[in-house]
Amino acid sequence: MIDLPVSSLPSTGVSAAPASGAAVTTLVIGAAEIPVKEQVLLRSLVRLLDGRAGLPLQFSDDLAQCHVVFVPDGWTRRLPSLCVGVQLRAEGAAPADGPSAGLVVSPPLRATNVMAVLDAAAALVADRAAAVTRGPASLFLALTRLAAARERRATVLPVVDGPWLCADFATGLLHGRLSLDELLTGACDIGEPRRPTAAEAEGLKAQPGLRLRDVIWSAAHRLGEAGVPAAELRGAYRLQRWPDAVALSRPGYPRLAALLTSRPMNCAEACAASGLSLDTVRWFLAAGVALGIAAPAEATDAPRLREPAPNPAQRSLLGRLRERLKLW
């Protein structure tokens, strides 16, 4: 067995802050399909309660940016990642059929019951953000360091209190019993990567496999959406080729990719032009750099060495005929 400590791998220049760094600074609140009267009242209460008990509040119509969404009782549609749902349920009414959206509040909405449910929602959001920092961040950093090292040998990724994973960049697969959703929930905290024994490699590779590139891009999405701070990337970057389809599967990412393909941009410029958060841009670029599709502008704009002229004796027969017939 050969140990492969993380410290031996090259850094990607990206890191995640500790769990406390993922705390939400402003709680963004939205509403979906609740009565207009309640929605107008909720907007007014958000303005009224903003800053109370040290909790900055903001209302948004863009559910993808929301931490808390007020929904009707029995809401079954999927909410944005890490978002807490608050169902409006009449007092004394039996729960509607279907999965619960999270917390419950009884109309009419008042300052007291809304503030109470927002306090509970803020705690849930902080817990989920902290879990993302532990899980997806540790998975992302382990995989991107292996990718940046151009590692081709199978590597065991021990999961704390869970089934182990095996990253095999030769086949482009991440083997293990955990699904992609389970990997991104925060429940999987990655330990020190190491080389597997022959028996471990055989057993792990027999398990189902996920595309490594899909896992890296999906983890980058989750970290950006959760507002997990990413390390600063200095200077301008550019995409050298179009990203994988999964990288563009969320709103705003196709525009970000188009901007970074058209010209070099630093993270602040890309953030302003795309409408995505600064940390979202940084996680996206970190994934692109590790996978070899993004690079600093200095590297992409460097003058290319001229290829030496071919030796006439080594030219193909077709090339000599084209030259003789002036068909260049």
mmCIF file of C-alpha atoms in Angstrom:
data_model
loop_
_atom_site.group_PDB
_atom_site.id
_atom_site.type_symbol
_atom_site.label_atom_id
_atom_site.label_comp_id
_atom_site.label_asym_id
_atom_site.label_seq_id
_atom_site.Cartn_x
_atom_site.Cartn_y
_atom_site.Cartn_z
ATOM 1 C CA MET A 1 0.000 0.000 0.000
ATOM 2 C CA ILE A 2 1.307 3.459 -0.915
ATOM 3 C CA ASP A 3 -0.023 6.416 1.042
ATOM 4 C CA LEU A 4 -0.973 9.498 -0.953
ATOM 5 C CA PRO A 5 -1.550 12.369 1.459
ATOM 6 C CA VAL A 6 -3.418 15.407 0.156
ATOM 7 C CA SER A 7 -0.418 17.567 1.031
ATOM 8 C CA SER A 8 1.586 15.759 -1.656
ATOM 9 C CA LEU A 9 -0.775 16.845 -4.400
ATOM 10 C CA PRO A 10 -0.494 20.190 -6.189
ATOM 11 C CA SER A 11 -2.850 22.884 -5.024
ATOM 12 C CA THR A 12 -5.565 24.092 -7.393
ATOM 13 C CA GLY A 13 -5.505 27.540 -5.787
ATOM 14 C CA VAL A 14 -9.010 27.027 -4.437
ATOM 15 C CA SER A 15 -10.114 26.292 -0.930
ATOM 16 C CA ALA A 16 -13.268 26.340 1.108
ATOM 17 C CA ALA A 17 -13.719 28.334 4.263
ATOM 18 C CA PRO A 18 -14.518 26.463 7.449
ATOM 19 C CA ALA A 19 -18.136 25.730 8.192
ATOM 20 C CA SER A 20 -18.593 28.974 10.076
ATOM 21 C CA GLY A 21 -17.555 30.862 6.934
ATOM 22 C CA ALA A 22 -20.594 29.533 5.072
ATOM 23 C CA ALA A 23 -23.006 31.490 7.271
ATOM 24 C CA VAL A 24 -25.663 33.395 5.350
ATOM 25 C CA THR A 25 -25.216 37.148 5.769
ATOM 26 C CA THR A 26 -28.632 38.119 4.326
ATOM 27 C CA LEU A 27 -31.653 35.816 4.367
ATOM 28 C CA VAL A 28 -33.328 36.042 0.950
ATOM 29 C CA ILE A 29 -37.061 35.252 1.026
ATOM 30 C CA GLY A 30 -39.442 34.415 -1.798
ATOM 31 C CA ALA A 31 -42.974 33.169 -2.402
ATOM 32 C CA ALA A 32 -44.418 30.660 -4.867
ATOM 33 C CA GLU A 33 -48.113 30.342 -5.701
ATOM 34 C CA ILE A 34 -49.427 31.616 -2.376
ATOM 35 C CA PRO A 35 -52.468 33.952 -2.411
ATOM 36 C CA VAL A 36 -51.715 37.464 -3.637
ATOM 37 C CA LYS A 37 -52.937 38.961 -0.358
ATOM 38 C CA GLU A 38 -50.474 36.856 1.643
ATOM 39 C CA GLN A 39 -47.644 37.605 -0.768
ATOM 40 C CA VAL A 40 -48.181 41.385 -0.497
ATOM 41 C CA LEU A 41 -48.300 41.045 3.291
ATOM 42 C CA LEU A 42 -45.102 38.942 3.282
ATOM 43 C CA ARG A 43 -43.240 41.578 1.270
ATOM 44 C CA SER A 44 -44.269 44.256 3.756
ATOM 45 C CA LEU A 45 -43.269 42.107 6.732
ATOM 46 C CA VAL A 46 -39.841 41.403 5.222
ATOM 47 C CA ARG A 47 -39.227 45.162 4.974
ATOM 48 C CA LEU A 48 -40.547 45.692 8.510
ATOM 49 C CA LEU A 49 -38.515 42.883 10.093
ATOM 50 C CA ASP A 50 -35.285 43.552 8.199
ATOM 51 C CA GLY A 51 -32.461 43.810 10.710
ATOM 52 C CA ARG A 52 -34.525 42.641 13.686
ATOM 53 C CA ALA A 53 -32.543 40.378 16.022
ATOM 54 C CA GLY A 54 -29.490 40.873 13.815
ATOM 55 C CA LEU A 55 -31.121 39.103 10.849
ATOM 56 C CA PRO A 56 -30.881 41.073 7.560
ATOM 57 C CA LEU A 57 -33.784 40.179 5.269
ATOM 58 C CA GLN A 58 -34.459 40.678 1.567
ATOM 59 C CA PHE A 59 -37.371 39.676 -0.674
ATOM 60 C CA SER A 60 -36.706 38.315 -4.182
ATOM 61 C CA ASP A 61 -38.893 37.077 -7.031
ATOM 62 C CA ASP A 62 -36.021 34.891 -8.241
ATOM 63 C CA LEU A 63 -36.511 31.617 -6.375
ATOM 64 C CA ALA A 64 -33.050 30.404 -7.398
ATOM 65 C CA GLN A 65 -31.570 33.142 -5.169
ATOM 66 C CA CYS A 66 -33.819 32.446 -2.177
ATOM 67 C CA HIS A 67 -32.941 30.759 1.104
ATOM 68 C CA VAL A 68 -36.579 30.579 2.263
ATOM 69 C CA VAL A 69 -39.678 30.202 0.075
ATOM 70 C CA PHE A 70 -43.274 30.449 1.329
ATOM 71 C CA VAL A 71 -45.452 27.914 -0.510
ATOM 72 C CA PRO A 72 -49.033 26.572 -0.341
ATOM 73 C CA ASP A 73 -49.884 23.591 1.843
ATOM 74 C CA GLY A 74 -49.133 20.320 0.046
ATOM 75 C CA TRP A 75 -46.443 21.841 -2.168
ATOM 76 C CA THR A 76 -44.719 19.022 -4.088
ATOM 77 C CA ARG A 77 -42.462 20.814 -6.524
ATOM 78 C CA ARG A 78 -38.738 20.756 -5.906
ATOM 79 C CA LEU A 79 -37.260 23.865 -4.321
ATOM 80 C CA PRO A 80 -33.825 25.296 -5.172
ATOM 81 C CA SER A 81 -30.780 23.671 -3.640
ATOM 82 C CA LEU A 82 -30.416 24.306 0.109
ATOM 83 C CA CYS A 83 -33.682 26.256 0.146
ATOM 84 C CA VAL A 84 -36.068 25.870 3.118
ATOM 85 C CA GLY A 85 -39.768 25.703 2.313
ATOM 86 C CA VAL A 86 -42.427 27.233 4.581
ATOM 87 C CA GLN A 87 -45.940 25.911 4.007
ATOM 88 C CA LEU A 88 -48.963 28.120 4.622
ATOM 89 C CA ARG A 89 -51.423 25.838 6.434
ATOM 90 C CA ALA A 90 -54.661 26.934 8.058
ATOM 91 C CA GLU A 91 -54.601 26.513 11.822
ATOM 92 C CA GLY A 92 -56.017 23.113 12.780
ATOM 93 C CA ALA A 93 -56.021 21.845 9.197
ATOM 94 C CA ALA A 94 -54.709 18.359 8.492
ATOM 95 C CA PRO A 95 -51.517 18.250 6.410
ATOM 96 C CA ALA A 96 -52.152 17.864 2.689
ATOM 97 C CA ASP A 97 -50.984 14.723 0.967
ATOM 98 C CA GLY A 98 -47.470 14.718 -0.428
ATOM 99 C CA PRO A 99 -43.982 15.336 0.904
ATOM 100 C CA SER A 100 -43.501 18.166 3.378
ATOM 101 C CA ALA A 101 -41.799 21.315 2.126
ATOM 102 C CA GLY A 102 -40.260 21.971 5.543
ATOM 103 C CA LEU A 103 -41.589 24.441 8.104
ATOM 104 C CA VAL A 104 -45.231 25.447 8.595
ATOM 105 C CA VAL A 105 -46.889 28.785 9.413
ATOM 106 C CA SER A 106 -50.599 29.522 9.802
ATOM 107 C CA PRO A 107 -52.144 32.513 8.035
ATOM 108 C CA PRO A 108 -52.811 35.318 8.450
ATOM 109 C CA LEU A 109 -49.152 36.271 8.355
ATOM 110 C CA ARG A 110 -48.126 38.523 11.236
ATOM 111 C CA ALA A 111 -44.836 39.928 12.451
ATOM 112 C CA THR A 112 -44.721 37.433 15.330
ATOM 113 C CA ASN A 113 -45.314 34.183 13.431
ATOM 114 C CA VAL A 114 -43.238 35.234 10.414
ATOM 115 C CA MET A 115 -40.281 36.243 12.606
ATOM 116 C CA ALA A 116 -40.491 32.936 14.484
ATOM 117 C CA VAL A 117 -40.515 30.838 11.324
ATOM 118 C CA LEU A 118 -37.698 32.890 9.767
ATOM 119 C CA ASP A 119 -35.532 32.332 12.862
ATOM 120 C CA ALA A 120 -36.070 28.578 12.488
ATOM 121 C CA ALA A 121 -35.438 28.744 8.732
ATOM 122 C CA ALA A 122 -32.197 30.699 9.222
ATOM 123 C CA ALA A 123 -30.904 27.971 11.548
ATOM 124 C CA LEU A 124 -31.750 25.274 8.986
ATOM 125 C CA VAL A 125 -30.087 27.226 6.172
ATOM 126 C CA ALA A 126 -26.922 27.681 8.259
ATOM 127 C CA ASP A 127 -26.831 23.957 9.113
ATOM 128 C CA ARG A 128 -27.231 22.977 5.464
ATOM 129 C CA ALA A 129 -24.585 25.448 4.314
ATOM 130 C CA ALA A 130 -22.172 24.123 6.940
ATOM 131 C CA ALA A 131 -22.847 20.554 5.786
ATOM 132 C CA VAL A 132 -22.091 21.552 2.200
ATOM 133 C CA THR A 133 -18.798 23.064 3.321
ATOM 134 C CA ARG A 134 -17.822 19.763 4.950
ATOM 135 C CA GLY A 135 -19.096 17.391 2.249
ATOM 136 C CA PRO A 136 -19.114 18.748 -1.319
ATOM 137 C CA ALA A 137 -16.164 21.047 -0.591
ATOM 138 C CA SER A 138 -13.957 18.210 0.648
ATOM 139 C CA LEU A 139 -15.048 16.053 -2.318
ATOM 140 C CA PHE A 140 -14.429 18.886 -4.802
ATOM 141 C CA LEU A 141 -10.995 19.700 -3.430
ATOM 142 C CA ALA A 142 -9.899 16.053 -3.371
ATOM 143 C CA LEU A 143 -11.031 15.415 -6.965
ATOM 144 C CA THR A 144 -9.711 18.672 -8.422
ATOM 145 C CA ARG A 145 -6.287 18.136 -6.869
ATOM 146 C CA LEU A 146 -6.137 14.675 -8.423
ATOM 147 C CA ALA A 147 -7.295 16.102 -11.777
ATOM 148 C CA ALA A 148 -4.741 18.935 -11.641
ATOM 149 C CA ALA A 149 -2.018 16.376 -10.893
ATOM 150 C CA ARG A 150 -3.082 14.499 -14.042
ATOM 151 C CA GLU A 151 -3.386 11.440 -11.824
ATOM 152 C CA ARG A 152 -4.253 8.283 -13.780
ATOM 153 C CA ARG A 153 -3.897 5.597 -11.132
ATOM 154 C CA ALA A 154 -6.887 4.549 -9.051
ATOM 155 C CA THR A 155 -7.149 6.461 -5.780
ATOM 156 C CA VAL A 156 -9.225 5.590 -2.723
ATOM 157 C CA LEU A 157 -11.213 8.459 -1.205
ATOM 158 C CA PRO A 158 -12.183 7.363 2.322
ATOM 159 C CA VAL A 159 -15.590 8.693 3.374
ATOM 160 C CA VAL A 160 -15.880 9.439 7.077
ATOM 161 C CA ASP A 161 -18.556 7.128 8.523
ATOM 162 C CA GLY A 162 -19.561 5.993 5.043
ATOM 163 C CA PRO A 163 -18.713 3.697 2.112
ATOM 164 C CA TRP A 164 -15.426 4.474 0.400
ATOM 165 C CA LEU A 165 -15.046 5.885 -3.091
ATOM 166 C CA CYS A 166 -12.527 5.089 -5.811
ATOM 167 C CA ALA A 167 -11.520 7.784 -8.318
ATOM 168 C CA ASP A 168 -10.178 6.351 -11.560
ATOM 169 C CA PHE A 169 -9.129 9.092 -13.980
ATOM 170 C CA ALA A 170 -7.967 6.493 -16.504
ATOM 171 C CA THR A 171 -11.628 5.568 -17.096
ATOM 172 C CA GLY A 172 -13.050 8.904 -15.937
ATOM 173 C CA LEU A 173 -15.261 7.254 -13.315
ATOM 174 C CA LEU A 174 -15.879 7.648 -9.599
ATOM 175 C CA HIS A 175 -16.848 4.242 -8.204
ATOM 176 C CA GLY A 176 -18.865 3.764 -5.038
ATOM 177 C CA ARG A 177 -22.260 2.969 -3.582
ATOM 178 C CA LEU A 178 -23.269 6.607 -3.056
ATOM 179 C CA SER A 179 -25.450 8.368 -5.634
ATOM 180 C CA LEU A 180 -24.637 11.858 -6.894
ATOM 181 C CA ASP A 181 -27.353 13.365 -4.681
ATOM 182 C CA GLU A 182 -25.918 11.585 -1.649
ATOM 183 C CA LEU A 183 -22.419 12.835 -2.468
ATOM 184 C CA LEU A 184 -23.662 16.415 -2.586
ATOM 185 C CA THR A 185 -25.842 16.433 0.536
ATOM 186 C CA GLY A 186 -22.965 17.114 2.897
ATOM 187 C CA ALA A 187 -23.146 13.679 4.499
ATOM 188 C CA CYS A 188 -19.935 12.529 2.816
ATOM 189 C CA ASP A 189 -16.822 14.032 4.360
ATOM 190 C CA ILE A 190 -13.679 12.949 2.479
ATOM 191 C CA GLY A 191 -10.594 11.787 4.348
ATOM 192 C CA GLU A 192 -7.005 11.556 3.078
ATOM 193 C CA PRO A 193 -6.741 10.061 -0.454
ATOM 194 C CA ARG A 194 -4.444 7.056 -0.801
ATOM 195 C CA ARG A 195 -3.577 4.243 -3.158
ATOM 196 C CA PRO A 196 -5.800 1.152 -2.916
ATOM 197 C CA THR A 197 -4.576 -2.364 -2.393
ATOM 198 C CA ALA A 198 -5.185 -4.718 -5.301
ATOM 199 C CA ALA A 199 -8.160 -6.253 -3.473
ATOM 200 C CA GLU A 200 -9.627 -2.824 -2.640
ATOM 201 C CA ALA A 201 -9.225 -1.596 -6.214
ATOM 202 C CA GLU A 202 -10.926 -4.696 -7.603
ATOM 203 C CA GLY A 203 -13.822 -4.448 -5.164
ATOM 204 C CA LEU A 204 -14.354 -0.710 -5.542
ATOM 205 C CA LYS A 205 -14.161 -0.741 -9.352
ATOM 206 C CA ALA A 206 -16.892 -3.397 -9.399
ATOM 207 C CA GLN A 207 -19.282 -0.846 -7.864
ATOM 208 C CA PRO A 208 -21.396 1.595 -9.934
ATOM 209 C CA GLY A 209 -19.533 4.514 -11.487
ATOM 210 C CA LEU A 210 -20.328 8.201 -11.953
ATOM 211 C CA ARG A 211 -18.535 10.393 -14.490
ATOM 212 C CA LEU A 212 -15.828 12.236 -12.571
ATOM 213 C CA ARG A 213 -16.315 15.384 -14.629
ATOM 214 C CA ASP A 214 -20.040 15.394 -13.799
ATOM 215 C CA VAL A 215 -19.275 15.042 -10.086
ATOM 216 C CA ILE A 216 -16.754 17.912 -10.155
ATOM 217 C CA TRP A 217 -19.077 20.278 -12.025
ATOM 218 C CA SER A 218 -22.074 19.344 -9.842
ATOM 219 C CA ALA A 219 -20.049 19.947 -6.675
ATOM 220 C CA ALA A 220 -18.972 23.346 -8.049
ATOM 221 C CA HIS A 221 -22.636 24.218 -8.659
ATOM 222 C CA ARG A 222 -23.643 23.182 -5.152
ATOM 223 C CA LEU A 223 -20.829 25.142 -3.506
ATOM 224 C CA GLY A 224 -21.595 28.269 -5.522
ATOM 225 C CA GLU A 225 -25.330 28.078 -4.824
ATOM 226 C CA ALA A 226 -24.673 27.559 -1.108
ATOM 227 C CA GLY A 227 -22.480 30.662 -0.986
ATOM 228 C CA VAL A 228 -19.472 28.727 0.286
ATOM 229 C CA PRO A 229 -16.508 31.111 0.032
ATOM 230 C CA ALA A 230 -13.885 30.124 -2.540
ATOM 231 C CA ALA A 231 -10.283 31.240 -2.576
ATOM 232 C CA GLU A 232 -9.458 34.311 -4.640
ATOM 233 C CA LEU A 233 -8.338 33.715 -8.225
ATOM 234 C CA ARG A 234 -6.045 36.546 -9.276
ATOM 235 C CA GLY A 235 -5.906 37.912 -12.806
ATOM 236 C CA ALA A 236 -8.011 37.191 -15.867
ATOM 237 C CA TYR A 237 -9.105 33.756 -17.041
ATOM 238 C CA ARG A 238 -10.448 32.374 -20.284
ATOM 239 C CA LEU A 239 -12.151 29.155 -21.358
ATOM 240 C CA GLN A 240 -10.061 27.310 -23.913
ATOM 241 C CA ARG A 241 -12.990 25.169 -25.021
ATOM 242 C CA TRP A 242 -16.701 24.789 -24.341
ATOM 243 C CA PRO A 243 -17.505 23.093 -21.009
ATOM 244 C CA ASP A 244 -19.330 19.798 -20.483
ATOM 245 C CA ALA A 245 -23.134 19.875 -20.760
ATOM 246 C CA VAL A 246 -23.564 19.323 -17.012
ATOM 247 C CA ALA A 247 -21.507 22.473 -16.350
ATOM 248 C CA LEU A 248 -24.177 24.526 -18.143
ATOM 249 C CA SER A 249 -27.221 22.850 -16.597
ATOM 250 C CA ARG A 250 -28.060 25.713 -14.211
ATOM 251 C CA PRO A 251 -29.424 29.174 -15.080
ATOM 252 C CA GLY A 252 -26.711 31.733 -15.753
ATOM 253 C CA TYR A 253 -23.915 29.271 -16.444
ATOM 254 C CA PRO A 254 -24.281 29.218 -20.272
ATOM 255 C CA ARG A 255 -23.923 33.013 -20.296
ATOM 256 C CA LEU A 256 -20.901 32.801 -17.997
ATOM 257 C CA ALA A 257 -19.275 30.233 -20.302
ATOM 258 C CA ALA A 258 -19.985 32.384 -23.369
ATOM 259 C CA LEU A 259 -18.435 35.439 -21.722
ATOM 260 C CA LEU A 260 -15.307 33.575 -20.649
ATOM 261 C CA THR A 261 -14.962 32.015 -24.102
ATOM 262 C CA SER A 262 -15.206 35.355 -25.921
ATOM 263 C CA ARG A 263 -12.458 37.161 -23.991
ATOM 264 C CA PRO A 264 -10.367 36.955 -20.820
ATOM 265 C CA MET A 265 -12.114 38.275 -17.703
ATOM 266 C CA ASN A 266 -11.252 38.464 -14.049
ATOM 267 C CA CYS A 267 -13.705 37.079 -11.513
ATOM 268 C CA ALA A 268 -15.218 40.462 -10.630
ATOM 269 C CA GLU A 269 -15.848 41.282 -14.315
ATOM 270 C CA ALA A 270 -17.374 37.849 -14.962
ATOM 271 C CA CYS A 271 -19.552 38.250 -11.878
ATOM 272 C CA ALA A 272 -20.877 41.638 -13.010
ATOM 273 C CA ALA A 273 -21.448 40.554 -16.622
ATOM 274 C CA SER A 274 -23.113 37.212 -15.855
ATOM 275 C CA GLY A 275 -25.237 38.194 -12.872
ATOM 276 C CA LEU A 276 -23.872 35.253 -10.850
ATOM 277 C CA SER A 277 -22.252 35.640 -7.445
ATOM 278 C CA LEU A 278 -18.504 36.075 -7.102
ATOM 279 C CA ASP A 279 -18.091 32.724 -5.349
ATOM 280 C CA THR A 280 -20.178 30.974 -8.023
ATOM 281 C CA VAL A 281 -17.794 32.306 -10.690
ATOM 282 C CA ARG A 282 -14.757 31.236 -8.664
ATOM 283 C CA TRP A 283 -16.004 27.669 -8.135
ATOM 284 C CA PHE A 284 -16.874 27.423 -11.843
ATOM 285 C CA LEU A 285 -13.403 28.562 -12.866
ATOM 286 C CA ALA A 286 -11.754 26.303 -10.293
ATOM 287 C CA ALA A 287 -13.499 23.308 -11.857
ATOM 288 C CA GLY A 288 -12.538 24.482 -15.342
ATOM 289 C CA VAL A 289 -8.877 24.941 -14.409
ATOM 290 C CA ALA A 290 -8.675 21.492 -12.808
ATOM 291 C CA LEU A 291 -10.292 19.866 -15.844
ATOM 292 C CA GLY A 292 -8.040 21.690 -18.291
ATOM 293 C CA ILE A 293 -10.667 23.808 -20.059
ATOM 294 C CA ALA A 294 -9.858 27.138 -18.351
ATOM 295 C CA ALA A 295 -6.526 28.850 -17.854
ATOM 296 C CA PRO A 296 -5.105 32.238 -16.866
ATOM 297 C CA ALA A 297 -5.130 34.731 -19.736
ATOM 298 C CA GLU A 298 -1.325 34.827 -19.758
ATOM 299 C CA ALA A 299 -1.260 31.125 -20.626
ATOM 300 C CA THR A 300 -3.978 31.277 -23.278
ATOM 301 C CA ASP A 301 -2.573 34.430 -24.933
ATOM 302 C CA ALA A 302 1.074 33.337 -24.930
ATOM 303 C CA PRO A 303 2.666 33.311 -28.385
ATOM 304 C CA ARG A 304 2.808 29.844 -29.855
ATOM 305 C CA LEU A 305 6.092 28.400 -31.022
ATOM 306 C CA ARG A 306 6.285 28.073 -34.752
ATOM 307 C CA GLU A 307 6.407 24.530 -35.998
ATOM 308 C CA PRO A 308 9.614 23.769 -37.895
ATOM 309 C CA ALA A 309 9.312 23.462 -41.649
ATOM 310 C CA PRO A 310 8.893 19.830 -42.672
ATOM 311 C CA ASN A 311 11.862 18.010 -44.130
ATOM 312 C CA PRO A 312 11.276 17.632 -47.916
ATOM 313 C CA ALA A 313 12.353 14.048 -47.681
ATOM 314 C CA GLN A 314 9.610 13.403 -45.135
ATOM 315 C CA ARG A 315 6.769 15.071 -47.065
ATOM 316 C CA SER A 316 3.949 12.856 -48.137
ATOM 317 C CA LEU A 317 3.468 11.954 -51.799
ATOM 318 C CA LEU A 318 0.253 13.992 -51.878
ATOM 319 C CA GLY A 319 2.060 17.029 -50.444
ATOM 320 C CA ARG A 320 4.808 16.852 -53.103
ATOM 321 C CA LEU A 321 2.224 16.547 -55.895
ATOM 322 C CA ARG A 322 0.232 19.529 -54.563
ATOM 323 C CA GLU A 323 3.400 21.621 -54.376
ATOM 324 C CA ARG A 324 4.489 20.674 -57.878
ATOM 325 C CA LEU A 325 1.030 21.440 -59.312
ATOM 326 C CA LYS A 326 0.810 24.743 -57.405
ATOM 327 C CA LEU A 327 -2.345 23.609 -55.585
ATOM 328 C CA TRP A 328 -1.448 25.216 -52.200
#
